[in-house]
mmCIF file of C-alpha atoms in Angstrom:
data_model
loop_
_atom_site.group_PDB
_atom_site.id
_atom_site.type_symbol
_atom_site.label_atom_id
_atom_site.label_comp_id
_atom_site.label_asym_id
_atom_site.label_seq_id
_atom_site.Cartn_x
_atom_site.Cartn_y
_atom_site.Cartn_z
ATOM 1 C CA MET G 1 87.685 60.176 55.720
ATOM 2 C CA LYS G 2 90.092 60.804 58.724
ATOM 3 C CA LYS G 3 93.903 61.786 58.039
ATOM 4 C CA ILE G 4 96.456 60.047 60.364
ATOM 5 C CA VAL G 5 99.808 61.240 60.561
ATOM 6 C CA PHE G 6 102.809 59.231 61.351
ATOM 7 C CA VAL G 7 105.816 61.439 62.898
ATOM 8 C CA GLY G 8 108.874 59.229 62.911
ATOM 9 C CA ALA G 9 107.713 57.034 60.066
ATOM 10 C CA GLY G 10 111.043 55.913 59.703
ATOM 11 C CA SER G 11 110.807 53.788 62.636
ATOM 12 C CA VAL G 12 109.566 51.081 59.711
ATOM 13 C CA VAL G 13 108.865 48.111 61.703
ATOM 14 C CA PHE G 14 106.796 49.786 64.347
ATOM 15 C CA THR G 15 105.032 51.793 61.602
ATOM 16 C CA GLN G 16 104.318 48.471 59.703
ATOM 17 C CA GLY G 17 102.492 46.915 62.576
ATOM 18 C CA LEU G 18 100.638 49.984 63.440
ATOM 19 C CA LEU G 19 99.547 50.201 59.743
ATOM 20 C CA ALA G 20 98.693 46.429 59.719
ATOM 21 C CA ASP G 21 96.204 47.111 62.820
ATOM 22 C CA LEU G 22 94.656 50.155 61.127
ATOM 23 C CA VAL G 23 93.834 48.346 57.897
ATOM 24 C CA ALA G 24 92.216 45.191 59.904
ATOM 25 C CA PHE G 25 89.415 47.649 60.719
ATOM 26 C CA PRO G 26 87.145 47.642 57.609
ATOM 27 C CA GLU G 27 85.287 50.825 58.990
ATOM 28 C CA LEU G 28 88.752 52.757 58.614
ATOM 29 C CA ALA G 29 88.861 52.050 54.777
ATOM 30 C CA GLY G 30 89.637 55.247 52.805
ATOM 31 C CA MET G 31 91.584 56.948 55.508
ATOM 32 C CA ARG G 32 94.517 59.021 54.628
ATOM 33 C CA ILE G 33 97.855 57.999 55.874
ATOM 34 C CA ALA G 34 100.442 60.927 56.131
ATOM 35 C CA LEU G 35 104.051 59.603 56.513
ATOM 36 C CA HIS G 36 106.693 62.159 58.067
ATOM 37 C CA ASP G 37 110.301 61.679 58.650
ATOM 38 C CA ILE G 38 113.502 63.698 58.396
ATOM 39 C CA ASP G 39 115.663 60.815 56.889
ATOM 40 C CA PRO G 40 114.685 60.351 53.253
ATOM 41 C CA GLU G 41 115.947 56.683 52.751
ATOM 42 C CA ARG G 42 113.789 55.631 55.716
ATOM 43 C CA LEU G 43 110.757 57.678 54.677
ATOM 44 C CA GLN G 44 110.939 55.932 51.320
ATOM 45 C CA VAL G 45 111.048 52.451 52.687
ATOM 46 C CA ALA G 46 108.287 53.295 55.065
ATOM 47 C CA GLU G 47 106.293 54.568 52.214
ATOM 48 C CA ALA G 48 106.636 51.405 50.259
ATOM 49 C CA VAL G 49 105.859 49.323 52.886
ATOM 50 C CA ALA G 50 102.785 51.249 53.483
ATOM 51 C CA HIS G 51 101.610 50.843 49.964
ATOM 52 C CA ARG G 52 101.873 47.114 50.207
ATOM 53 C CA ILE G 53 99.996 47.060 53.530
ATOM 54 C CA ALA G 54 97.394 49.588 52.645
ATOM 55 C CA GLY G 55 96.479 48.345 49.368
ATOM 56 C CA GLN G 56 93.234 49.863 48.376
ATOM 57 C CA SER G 57 92.181 50.591 51.943
ATOM 58 C CA ALA G 58 94.124 53.923 52.446
ATOM 59 C CA THR G 59 95.671 56.672 50.586
ATOM 60 C CA VAL G 60 99.274 56.876 51.546
ATOM 61 C CA THR G 61 101.685 60.006 50.904
ATOM 62 C CA ALA G 62 105.214 60.680 52.327
ATOM 63 C CA HIS G 63 106.624 64.158 53.413
ATOM 64 C CA LEU G 64 109.900 65.358 54.288
ATOM 65 C CA ASP G 65 108.177 68.548 55.410
ATOM 66 C CA ARG G 66 106.490 67.800 58.804
ATOM 67 C CA ARG G 67 103.836 70.713 58.294
ATOM 68 C CA GLU G 68 102.740 69.698 55.245
ATOM 69 C CA ALA G 69 102.078 66.177 56.597
ATOM 70 C CA LEU G 70 100.247 67.702 59.626
ATOM 71 C CA ASP G 71 98.027 69.847 57.563
ATOM 72 C CA GLY G 72 94.280 69.085 58.425
ATOM 73 C CA ALA G 73 95.260 65.741 60.594
ATOM 74 C CA ASP G 74 92.799 64.138 62.871
ATOM 75 C CA PHE G 75 95.272 61.931 64.347
ATOM 76 C CA VAL G 76 99.036 62.438 65.143
ATOM 77 C CA ILE G 77 100.932 59.453 66.060
ATOM 78 C CA ASN G 78 104.533 60.282 67.481
ATOM 79 C CA MET G 79 107.335 57.830 67.566
ATOM 80 C CA VAL G 80 110.572 59.898 67.085
ATOM 81 C CA GLN G 81 113.612 58.796 68.776
ATOM 82 C CA VAL G 82 115.791 62.184 68.810
ATOM 83 C CA GLY G 83 119.432 61.432 68.083
ATOM 84 C CA GLY G 84 118.837 57.492 66.736
ATOM 85 C CA TYR G 85 120.886 54.948 67.915
ATOM 86 C CA ASP G 86 124.302 57.364 68.316
ATOM 87 C CA ALA G 87 122.579 59.075 71.018
ATOM 88 C CA THR G 88 121.460 55.912 73.028
ATOM 89 C CA VAL G 89 125.033 54.565 72.855
ATOM 90 C CA THR G 90 125.744 57.882 74.526
ATOM 91 C CA ASP G 91 123.425 57.495 77.024
ATOM 92 C CA PHE G 92 125.132 53.991 77.959
ATOM 93 C CA GLU G 93 128.881 54.518 77.347
ATOM 94 C CA ILE G 94 129.429 57.978 79.301
ATOM 95 C CA PRO G 95 127.430 56.675 82.317
ATOM 96 C CA ALA G 96 129.451 53.558 82.336
ATOM 97 C CA ARG G 97 132.569 55.189 82.751
ATOM 98 C CA TYR G 98 131.519 56.308 86.391
ATOM 99 C CA GLY G 99 130.411 52.847 87.192
ATOM 100 C CA LEU G 100 126.583 53.481 86.594
ATOM 101 C CA ARG G 101 125.038 50.503 85.260
ATOM 102 C CA GLN G 102 121.689 50.714 82.894
ATOM 103 C CA THR G 103 119.519 48.123 81.083
ATOM 104 C CA ILE G 104 117.104 50.205 79.125
ATOM 105 C CA ALA G 105 117.897 54.039 79.958
ATOM 106 C CA ASP G 106 114.946 55.361 78.160
ATOM 107 C CA THR G 107 112.611 56.141 81.126
ATOM 108 C CA ILE G 108 114.195 57.685 84.344
ATOM 109 C CA GLY G 109 118.113 57.323 85.224
ATOM 110 C CA ALA G 110 120.732 59.085 83.371
ATOM 111 C CA GLY G 111 119.543 58.004 80.132
ATOM 112 C CA GLY G 112 116.070 58.735 80.373
ATOM 113 C CA VAL G 113 116.728 62.171 81.773
ATOM 114 C CA PHE G 114 118.717 63.130 78.457
ATOM 115 C CA ARG G 115 116.757 61.307 76.213
ATOM 116 C CA ALA G 116 113.720 63.678 77.469
ATOM 117 C CA LEU G 117 116.040 66.617 77.063
ATOM 118 C CA ARG G 118 116.900 66.209 73.477
ATOM 119 C CA THR G 119 113.132 65.490 72.795
ATOM 120 C CA PHE G 120 111.786 68.367 74.327
ATOM 121 C CA PRO G 121 112.403 70.970 71.527
ATOM 122 C CA LEU G 122 111.050 68.436 68.784
ATOM 123 C CA LEU G 123 108.017 68.475 71.086
ATOM 124 C CA ASP G 124 107.949 71.909 71.299
ATOM 125 C CA ALA G 125 107.990 72.268 67.101
ATOM 126 C CA LEU G 126 105.468 69.714 67.141
ATOM 127 C CA ALA G 127 103.097 71.427 69.217
ATOM 128 C CA ALA G 128 103.455 74.761 67.377
ATOM 129 C CA ASP G 129 102.810 72.808 64.101
ATOM 130 C CA MET G 130 99.801 71.084 65.495
ATOM 131 C CA ASN G 131 98.361 74.414 67.150
ATOM 132 C CA ALA G 132 98.735 76.061 63.548
ATOM 133 C CA LEU G 133 97.582 73.254 61.379
ATOM 134 C CA CYS G 134 95.227 70.637 63.183
ATOM 135 C CA PRO G 135 94.559 72.109 66.619
ATOM 136 C CA ASP G 136 91.836 69.751 67.579
ATOM 137 C CA ALA G 137 93.899 66.576 66.418
ATOM 138 C CA LEU G 138 94.334 63.722 68.995
ATOM 139 C CA LEU G 139 98.212 63.278 69.689
ATOM 140 C CA LEU G 140 98.965 59.600 70.497
ATOM 141 C CA ASN G 141 102.386 59.607 71.601
ATOM 142 C CA TYR G 142 104.722 56.690 71.705
ATOM 143 C CA THR G 143 108.199 58.429 71.973
ATOM 144 C CA ASN G 144 109.908 57.809 75.460
ATOM 145 C CA PRO G 145 110.289 58.921 78.349
ATOM 146 C CA MET G 146 106.807 58.599 78.152
ATOM 147 C CA ALA G 147 105.776 60.092 81.238
ATOM 148 C CA MET G 148 108.158 63.199 80.771
ATOM 149 C CA ASN G 149 107.114 63.802 77.183
ATOM 150 C CA VAL G 150 103.366 63.800 77.833
ATOM 151 C CA TRP G 151 103.916 65.961 80.989
ATOM 152 C CA TYR G 152 106.192 68.565 78.657
ATOM 153 C CA LEU G 153 103.195 68.497 76.209
ATOM 154 C CA SER G 154 100.472 68.983 78.811
ATOM 155 C CA GLY G 155 99.345 72.674 78.075
ATOM 156 C CA LYS G 156 101.053 72.862 74.906
ATOM 157 C CA VAL G 157 98.656 70.704 72.816
ATOM 158 C CA ARG G 158 94.810 70.499 73.198
ATOM 159 C CA ASN G 159 94.540 66.712 73.242
ATOM 160 C CA VAL G 160 97.550 64.253 74.066
ATOM 161 C CA VAL G 161 97.539 60.630 75.450
ATOM 162 C CA GLY G 162 100.473 58.861 75.918
ATOM 163 C CA LEU G 163 100.366 54.934 74.706
ATOM 164 C CA CYS G 164 102.428 52.153 75.608
ATOM 165 C CA HIS G 165 102.298 48.086 75.206
ATOM 166 C CA SER G 166 103.467 47.238 78.693
ATOM 167 C CA VAL G 167 99.771 46.649 80.718
ATOM 168 C CA TYR G 168 98.369 44.847 77.736
ATOM 169 C CA TRP G 169 101.710 42.340 77.329
ATOM 170 C CA THR G 170 102.116 42.010 81.136
ATOM 171 C CA MET G 171 98.512 40.933 81.307
ATOM 172 C CA ARG G 172 98.955 38.366 78.482
ATOM 173 C CA GLY G 173 102.249 37.271 80.013
ATOM 174 C CA LEU G 174 100.267 36.729 83.503
ATOM 175 C CA ALA G 175 97.493 34.833 81.971
ATOM 176 C CA ASP G 176 100.030 32.493 80.397
ATOM 177 C CA LEU G 177 101.693 32.010 83.771
ATOM 178 C CA VAL G 178 98.619 30.806 85.655
ATOM 179 C CA SER G 179 97.259 28.852 82.510
ATOM 180 C CA VAL G 180 94.005 30.969 82.223
ATOM 181 C CA PRO G 181 93.235 32.323 78.546
ATOM 182 C CA TYR G 182 93.573 36.049 78.301
ATOM 183 C CA GLU G 183 90.040 36.543 77.115
ATOM 184 C CA GLU G 184 88.706 35.014 80.515
ATOM 185 C CA ILE G 185 90.815 37.298 82.828
ATOM 186 C CA SER G 186 89.599 40.811 84.049
ATOM 187 C CA TYR G 187 92.282 43.214 85.585
ATOM 188 C CA VAL G 188 93.227 46.665 86.550
ATOM 189 C CA ALA G 189 96.293 48.356 86.866
ATOM 190 C CA ALA G 190 97.492 51.767 87.466
ATOM 191 C CA GLY G 191 100.763 53.920 88.460
ATOM 192 C CA VAL G 192 103.129 55.502 86.260
ATOM 193 C CA ASN G 193 104.473 54.369 82.756
ATOM 194 C CA HIS G 194 106.793 51.413 83.015
ATOM 195 C CA GLN G 195 106.150 51.540 86.761
ATOM 196 C CA ALA G 196 102.547 50.787 87.058
ATOM 197 C CA TRP G 197 100.948 47.909 89.281
ATOM 198 C CA VAL G 198 98.630 45.220 88.644
ATOM 199 C CA LEU G 199 96.016 46.126 91.242
ATOM 200 C CA ARG G 200 93.171 43.352 90.366
ATOM 201 C CA PHE G 201 93.880 39.996 88.587
ATOM 202 C CA GLU G 202 90.847 37.865 88.646
ATOM 203 C CA ARG G 203 88.743 35.220 86.563
ATOM 204 C CA ASP G 204 85.034 34.944 87.278
ATOM 205 C CA GLY G 205 85.502 36.733 90.753
ATOM 206 C CA GLU G 206 88.564 34.524 91.530
ATOM 207 C CA ASP G 207 91.650 36.215 92.794
ATOM 208 C CA LEU G 208 94.297 34.829 90.426
ATOM 209 C CA TYR G 209 97.267 36.413 92.521
ATOM 210 C CA PRO G 210 97.623 33.192 94.664
ATOM 211 C CA ARG G 211 98.418 31.134 91.390
ATOM 212 C CA LEU G 212 101.691 33.326 90.877
ATOM 213 C CA ASP G 213 103.218 31.979 94.341
ATOM 214 C CA VAL G 214 105.155 29.351 92.510
ATOM 215 C CA ALA G 215 108.104 27.394 93.644
ATOM 216 C CA ASP G 216 109.984 27.566 90.328
ATOM 217 C CA PRO G 217 113.306 28.534 91.422
ATOM 218 C CA GLN G 218 114.013 30.206 87.888
ATOM 219 C CA LEU G 219 110.897 32.099 87.944
ATOM 220 C CA ARG G 220 111.907 33.532 91.091
ATOM 221 C CA ARG G 221 115.230 34.662 89.604
ATOM 222 C CA ARG G 222 113.189 37.516 87.725
ATOM 223 C CA VAL G 223 112.944 41.256 88.989
ATOM 224 C CA ARG G 224 109.295 41.469 88.802
ATOM 225 C CA ILE G 225 108.586 38.285 90.410
ATOM 226 C CA ASP G 226 111.256 39.571 93.304
ATOM 227 C CA MET G 227 109.267 42.858 93.516
ATOM 228 C CA TYR G 228 105.954 41.287 93.505
ATOM 229 C CA ARG G 229 107.139 38.832 96.551
ATOM 230 C CA ARG G 230 108.234 41.833 98.487
ATOM 231 C CA LEU G 231 105.730 44.569 97.566
ATOM 232 C CA GLY G 232 102.701 42.492 96.948
ATOM 233 C CA TYR G 233 101.844 43.822 93.389
ATOM 234 C CA TYR G 234 103.288 42.928 90.104
ATOM 235 C CA PRO G 235 104.782 45.651 88.253
ATOM 236 C CA THR G 236 103.687 46.339 84.710
ATOM 237 C CA GLU G 237 107.042 46.465 82.989
ATOM 238 C CA THR G 238 109.658 44.059 82.053
ATOM 239 C CA SER G 239 112.331 43.041 84.477
ATOM 240 C CA GLU G 240 114.636 44.641 82.432
ATOM 241 C CA HIS G 241 113.002 47.998 83.056
ATOM 242 C CA SER G 242 111.951 47.374 86.524
ATOM 243 C CA ALA G 243 115.528 46.604 87.573
ATOM 244 C CA GLU G 244 116.821 50.335 87.310
ATOM 245 C CA TYR G 245 113.969 52.509 88.672
ATOM 246 C CA VAL G 246 114.546 51.368 92.202
ATOM 247 C CA PRO G 247 117.950 51.811 94.299
ATOM 248 C CA TRP G 248 118.714 48.480 95.675
ATOM 249 C CA LEU G 249 119.720 46.461 92.568
ATOM 250 C CA MET G 250 122.036 47.738 89.719
ATOM 251 C CA HIS G 251 125.281 48.384 91.844
ATOM 252 C CA HIS G 252 125.271 45.018 93.463
ATOM 253 C CA ASP G 253 126.967 42.268 91.496
ATOM 254 C CA SER G 254 125.283 39.737 93.563
ATOM 255 C CA GLU G 255 121.873 40.957 92.662
ATOM 256 C CA LEU G 256 122.699 41.066 89.214
ATOM 257 C CA ASP G 257 123.722 37.629 88.958
ATOM 258 C CA ARG G 258 120.824 36.485 91.422
ATOM 259 C CA LEU G 259 118.103 37.959 89.148
ATOM 260 C CA ARG G 260 119.923 37.674 85.740
ATOM 261 C CA ILE G 261 119.684 41.574 85.033
ATOM 262 C CA PRO G 262 121.158 42.282 81.674
ATOM 263 C CA VAL G 263 123.192 45.470 81.849
ATOM 264 C CA GLY G 264 123.072 47.098 78.513
ATOM 265 C CA GLU G 265 120.306 45.170 77.255
ATOM 266 C CA TYR G 266 118.816 48.128 75.051
ATOM 267 C CA LEU G 267 121.817 48.516 73.044
ATOM 268 C CA ARG G 268 121.373 44.769 72.110
ATOM 269 C CA VAL G 269 117.721 45.531 71.053
ATOM 270 C CA SER G 270 118.829 48.809 69.155
ATOM 271 C CA GLU G 271 121.190 46.910 67.170
ATOM 272 C CA GLU G 272 118.616 44.256 66.421
ATOM 273 C CA ASN G 273 116.168 47.070 65.522
ATOM 274 C CA LEU G 274 118.812 48.465 63.146
ATOM 275 C CA ALA G 275 119.381 44.919 61.318
ATOM 276 C CA GLU G 276 115.520 44.704 60.953
ATOM 277 C CA TYR G 277 115.174 47.910 59.418
ATOM 278 C CA LYS G 278 117.809 47.090 56.987
ATOM 279 C CA ARG G 279 116.360 43.700 56.227
ATOM 280 C CA THR G 280 113.271 45.296 55.565
ATOM 281 C CA ARG G 281 114.866 48.062 53.511
ATOM 282 C CA ASP G 282 116.667 45.034 51.334
ATOM 283 C CA LEU G 283 113.307 43.258 50.709
ATOM 284 C CA VAL G 284 111.388 46.008 49.548
ATOM 285 C CA ARG G 285 114.136 47.141 47.079
ATOM 286 C CA HIS G 286 114.419 43.597 45.727
ATOM 287 C CA GLY G 287 110.603 42.752 45.732
ATOM 288 C CA GLY G 288 110.615 40.315 48.533
ATOM 289 C CA GLU G 289 107.938 39.117 50.980
ATOM 290 C CA LEU G 290 107.190 41.080 53.955
ATOM 291 C CA ASP G 291 106.216 39.406 57.169
ATOM 292 C CA ILE G 292 103.235 41.563 57.925
ATOM 293 C CA ALA G 293 101.565 41.198 61.143
ATOM 294 C CA GLY G 294 99.324 43.355 63.650
ATOM 295 C CA THR G 295 100.597 44.382 66.818
ATOM 296 C CA ASP G 296 97.236 44.926 68.938
ATOM 297 C CA GLU G 297 98.794 48.447 69.630
ATOM 298 C CA TYR G 298 96.488 50.886 71.466
ATOM 299 C CA ALA G 299 96.540 53.682 68.698
ATOM 300 C CA PRO G 300 94.746 51.825 65.990
ATOM 301 C CA GLN G 301 92.280 50.791 68.729
ATOM 302 C CA ILE G 302 91.520 54.413 69.879
ATOM 303 C CA ILE G 303 91.284 55.796 66.227
ATOM 304 C CA HIS G 304 88.552 53.016 65.294
ATOM 305 C CA SER G 305 86.911 53.868 68.828
ATOM 306 C CA VAL G 306 86.727 57.629 68.047
ATOM 307 C CA VAL G 307 85.864 57.037 64.323
ATOM 308 C CA THR G 308 83.077 54.475 64.968
ATOM 309 C CA GLY G 309 81.892 55.280 68.356
ATOM 310 C CA THR G 310 82.885 51.518 69.624
ATOM 311 C CA PRO G 311 83.644 51.814 73.397
ATOM 312 C CA ARG G 312 86.684 50.046 74.420
ATOM 313 C CA VAL G 313 89.199 50.049 77.546
ATOM 314 C CA VAL G 314 93.000 51.154 76.790
ATOM 315 C CA TYR G 315 95.791 52.173 79.131
ATOM 316 C CA GLY G 316 96.806 55.582 78.542
ATOM 317 C CA ASN G 317 99.240 58.343 80.029
ATOM 318 C CA VAL G 318 97.626 61.224 80.972
ATOM 319 C CA VAL G 319 97.646 64.287 83.421
ATOM 320 C CA ASN G 320 96.806 63.088 87.479
ATOM 321 C CA ASP G 321 93.723 65.287 87.665
ATOM 322 C CA GLY G 322 92.801 63.360 90.925
ATOM 323 C CA LEU G 323 92.909 60.090 89.209
ATOM 324 C CA ILE G 324 95.551 58.667 91.516
ATOM 325 C CA SER G 325 94.932 60.508 94.947
ATOM 326 C CA ASN G 326 98.534 59.650 96.572
ATOM 327 C CA LEU G 327 100.508 60.632 93.447
ATOM 328 C CA PRO G 328 101.077 64.529 92.907
ATOM 329 C CA GLN G 329 98.654 66.408 90.914
ATOM 330 C CA GLY G 330 99.652 67.449 87.658
ATOM 331 C CA CYS G 331 102.209 64.635 87.109
ATOM 332 C CA VAL G 332 101.657 61.944 84.330
ATOM 333 C CA VAL G 333 99.995 58.733 85.593
ATOM 334 C CA GLU G 334 98.835 55.647 83.479
ATOM 335 C CA VAL G 335 95.338 54.514 84.220
ATOM 336 C CA PRO G 336 92.698 52.509 82.284
ATOM 337 C CA CYS G 337 90.874 54.603 79.738
ATOM 338 C CA VAL G 338 87.635 54.352 77.853
ATOM 339 C CA ALA G 339 88.124 55.220 74.169
ATOM 340 C CA ASP G 340 84.889 55.977 72.459
ATOM 341 C CA ALA G 341 83.435 58.840 69.880
ATOM 342 C CA THR G 342 83.940 61.348 72.648
ATOM 343 C CA GLY G 343 87.640 60.752 72.687
ATOM 344 C CA VAL G 344 90.039 59.040 75.431
ATOM 345 C CA ARG G 345 88.666 59.414 78.808
ATOM 346 C CA PRO G 346 90.674 58.338 82.070
ATOM 347 C CA THR G 347 89.348 56.690 84.791
ATOM 348 C CA ALA G 348 89.912 57.463 88.569
ATOM 349 C CA ILE G 349 91.516 54.965 90.611
ATOM 350 C CA GLY G 350 91.679 56.293 93.884
ATOM 351 C CA ALA G 351 94.508 55.637 96.341
ATOM 352 C CA LEU G 352 97.629 53.181 95.253
ATOM 353 C CA PRO G 353 98.835 50.738 97.769
ATOM 354 C CA PRO G 354 101.457 52.893 100.123
ATOM 355 C CA GLN G 355 104.696 51.129 99.179
ATOM 356 C CA CYS G 356 103.721 51.440 95.423
ATOM 357 C CA ALA G 357 102.714 55.119 95.494
ATOM 358 C CA ALA G 358 106.246 55.368 97.540
ATOM 359 C CA LEU G 359 108.219 53.990 94.703
ATOM 360 C CA ASN G 360 106.078 55.825 92.180
ATOM 361 C CA ARG G 361 106.621 59.276 93.841
ATOM 362 C CA THR G 362 110.490 58.974 93.425
ATOM 363 C CA TYR G 363 110.229 58.538 89.729
ATOM 364 C CA VAL G 364 107.620 61.260 89.586
ATOM 365 C CA SER G 365 110.330 63.540 91.251
ATOM 366 C CA VAL G 366 112.699 62.602 88.583
ATOM 367 C CA ASN G 367 110.153 63.480 85.925
ATOM 368 C CA GLU G 368 109.168 66.655 87.408
ATOM 369 C CA LEU G 369 113.017 68.131 87.923
ATOM 370 C CA THR G 370 113.378 66.958 84.183
ATOM 371 C CA VAL G 371 110.519 69.103 82.920
ATOM 372 C CA ARG G 372 111.285 71.966 85.149
ATOM 373 C CA ALA G 373 114.884 72.156 83.667
ATOM 374 C CA ALA G 374 113.567 72.536 80.278
ATOM 375 C CA LEU G 375 110.465 74.783 80.902
ATOM 376 C CA GLU G 376 112.566 76.950 83.369
ATOM 377 C CA GLY G 377 116.205 76.958 81.226
ATOM 378 C CA ASP G 378 117.741 75.742 84.704
ATOM 379 C CA PRO G 379 120.601 73.399 84.323
ATOM 380 C CA ARG G 380 120.689 72.920 87.972
ATOM 381 C CA HIS G 381 117.526 70.976 87.828
ATOM 382 C CA VAL G 382 119.226 68.381 85.491
ATOM 383 C CA ARG G 383 121.657 67.797 88.162
ATOM 384 C CA HIS G 384 118.807 67.539 90.830
ATOM 385 C CA ALA G 385 116.895 64.877 88.730
ATOM 386 C CA LEU G 386 119.832 62.697 88.676
ATOM 387 C CA MET G 387 120.597 63.044 92.577
ATOM 388 C CA ILE G 388 117.068 61.968 93.054
ATOM 389 C CA ASP G 389 117.097 59.089 90.666
ATOM 390 C CA PRO G 390 117.256 55.731 92.539
ATOM 391 C CA ASN G 391 119.790 53.985 90.497
ATOM 392 C CA THR G 392 122.013 57.332 90.051
ATOM 393 C CA ALA G 393 121.874 58.069 93.549
ATOM 394 C CA ALA G 394 122.638 54.862 95.025
ATOM 395 C CA THR G 395 125.665 54.324 92.694
ATOM 396 C CA LEU G 396 127.326 57.626 92.408
ATOM 397 C CA THR G 397 128.626 60.530 94.865
ATOM 398 C CA PRO G 398 127.160 63.907 94.333
ATOM 399 C CA ASP G 399 130.340 65.223 92.672
ATOM 400 C CA ALA G 400 130.460 62.008 90.284
ATOM 401 C CA ILE G 401 126.737 63.166 89.259
ATOM 402 C CA TRP G 402 127.726 66.617 88.683
ATOM 403 C CA SER G 403 130.636 65.465 86.279
ATOM 404 C CA LEU G 404 128.441 62.958 84.630
ATOM 405 C CA ALA G 405 125.887 65.574 83.840
ATOM 406 C CA ASP G 406 128.416 67.798 82.329
ATOM 407 C CA ASP G 407 129.831 64.917 80.200
ATOM 408 C CA LEU G 408 126.374 64.092 78.671
ATOM 409 C CA THR G 409 125.396 67.864 78.294
ATOM 410 C CA ARG G 410 128.618 68.242 76.268
ATOM 411 C CA ALA G 411 128.172 64.949 74.212
ATOM 412 C CA HIS G 412 124.483 65.543 73.403
ATOM 413 C CA GLY G 413 125.394 69.266 72.338
ATOM 414 C CA ASP G 414 122.664 71.018 70.012
ATOM 415 C CA LEU G 415 120.148 68.312 70.600
ATOM 416 C CA LEU G 416 119.262 69.755 74.158
ATOM 417 C CA PRO G 417 117.442 73.002 74.532
ATOM 418 C CA GLU G 418 119.344 76.026 74.202
ATOM 419 C CA PRO G 419 119.510 77.067 78.019
ATOM 420 C CA LEU G 420 120.865 73.588 79.111
ATOM 421 C CA ARG G 421 123.789 73.303 76.766
ATOM 422 C CA ALA G 422 127.208 73.420 77.861
ATOM 423 C CA ARG G 423 128.554 77.014 78.260
#
């Protein structure tokens, strides 16, 4: 039966949800699950949780050695967060000293750029191991910054798709807002990860967009509704994410208040994740009952489709090979994909609305410069990426951006690619 490898399995709660989704498919019974993490305690907890969930449905093994885990893999799920919580704190605290406000800081912006740079060495090592031990495996990447990571991996591994749940949960939320069951809606979204756009939103041929034109003043105090009202298309990521990908919000106190933008939100989320891990660890140690539920994530659905030939549509982050005509060729875009026995095949969308493509192109430019910084070993491109980044450029002077980059480079130290480290 197929071998599925979890890289970064110490992300125990996420691992738990993916495993629950996998074992819900009876056709996958007998699968081999290999868990890898570099943290022995987290790996031990993940293994104990996995045995509880899998029961007789799968064989579970745990590996501190990544190559041992990858040997003979059919699917590899990457969910590593290089540097963990401490690096995330650094990504918030140092920019905050310069007056740069961030909400999530994992996609673009100062936090996203440096999260990518400290992830790229791990991706190099993972790609090398996969090429040696499982060259035909499908790499399903969940690690952020999604678009930068998939772009960096393109050409380094044979098969890679970036997966994010933002489109799915956005559409479930929109269905609730217009009081239509999710199962009855049809939709198309496309753009870039965490900044894609709902291009079509219908039920039985009826355009549901007009139902969003609500008068509720509290709902209008959300970034996504504000962007929809001004741009005409609803963005597929939360208001917290969306706020820091544009130049006109984060440095205005009045806009933070009007749209209730939570500065530093991801630090709170990260602390909750740490607390949830500790709760799970303690329950495992003392034989307590775990609250195990599926998550409707795409990776298990793709694996089921590839193994059984069952076709389904998922949203994936893939190289733009003519998929979105008014975004740069070779960048990474998020589009609907068909998963079946042949793998994952993206769908060509054509041109985005020009105002949406214009915002996406700024995002893509930050991606390109960050990837080039690592591929070319050029630290100037790190500074260029921050100068182009909408929130950073709208808040800081060029001299401050240079100093911020220097401080973050020193703080992250050896986690960064060697040519980009402080001299």
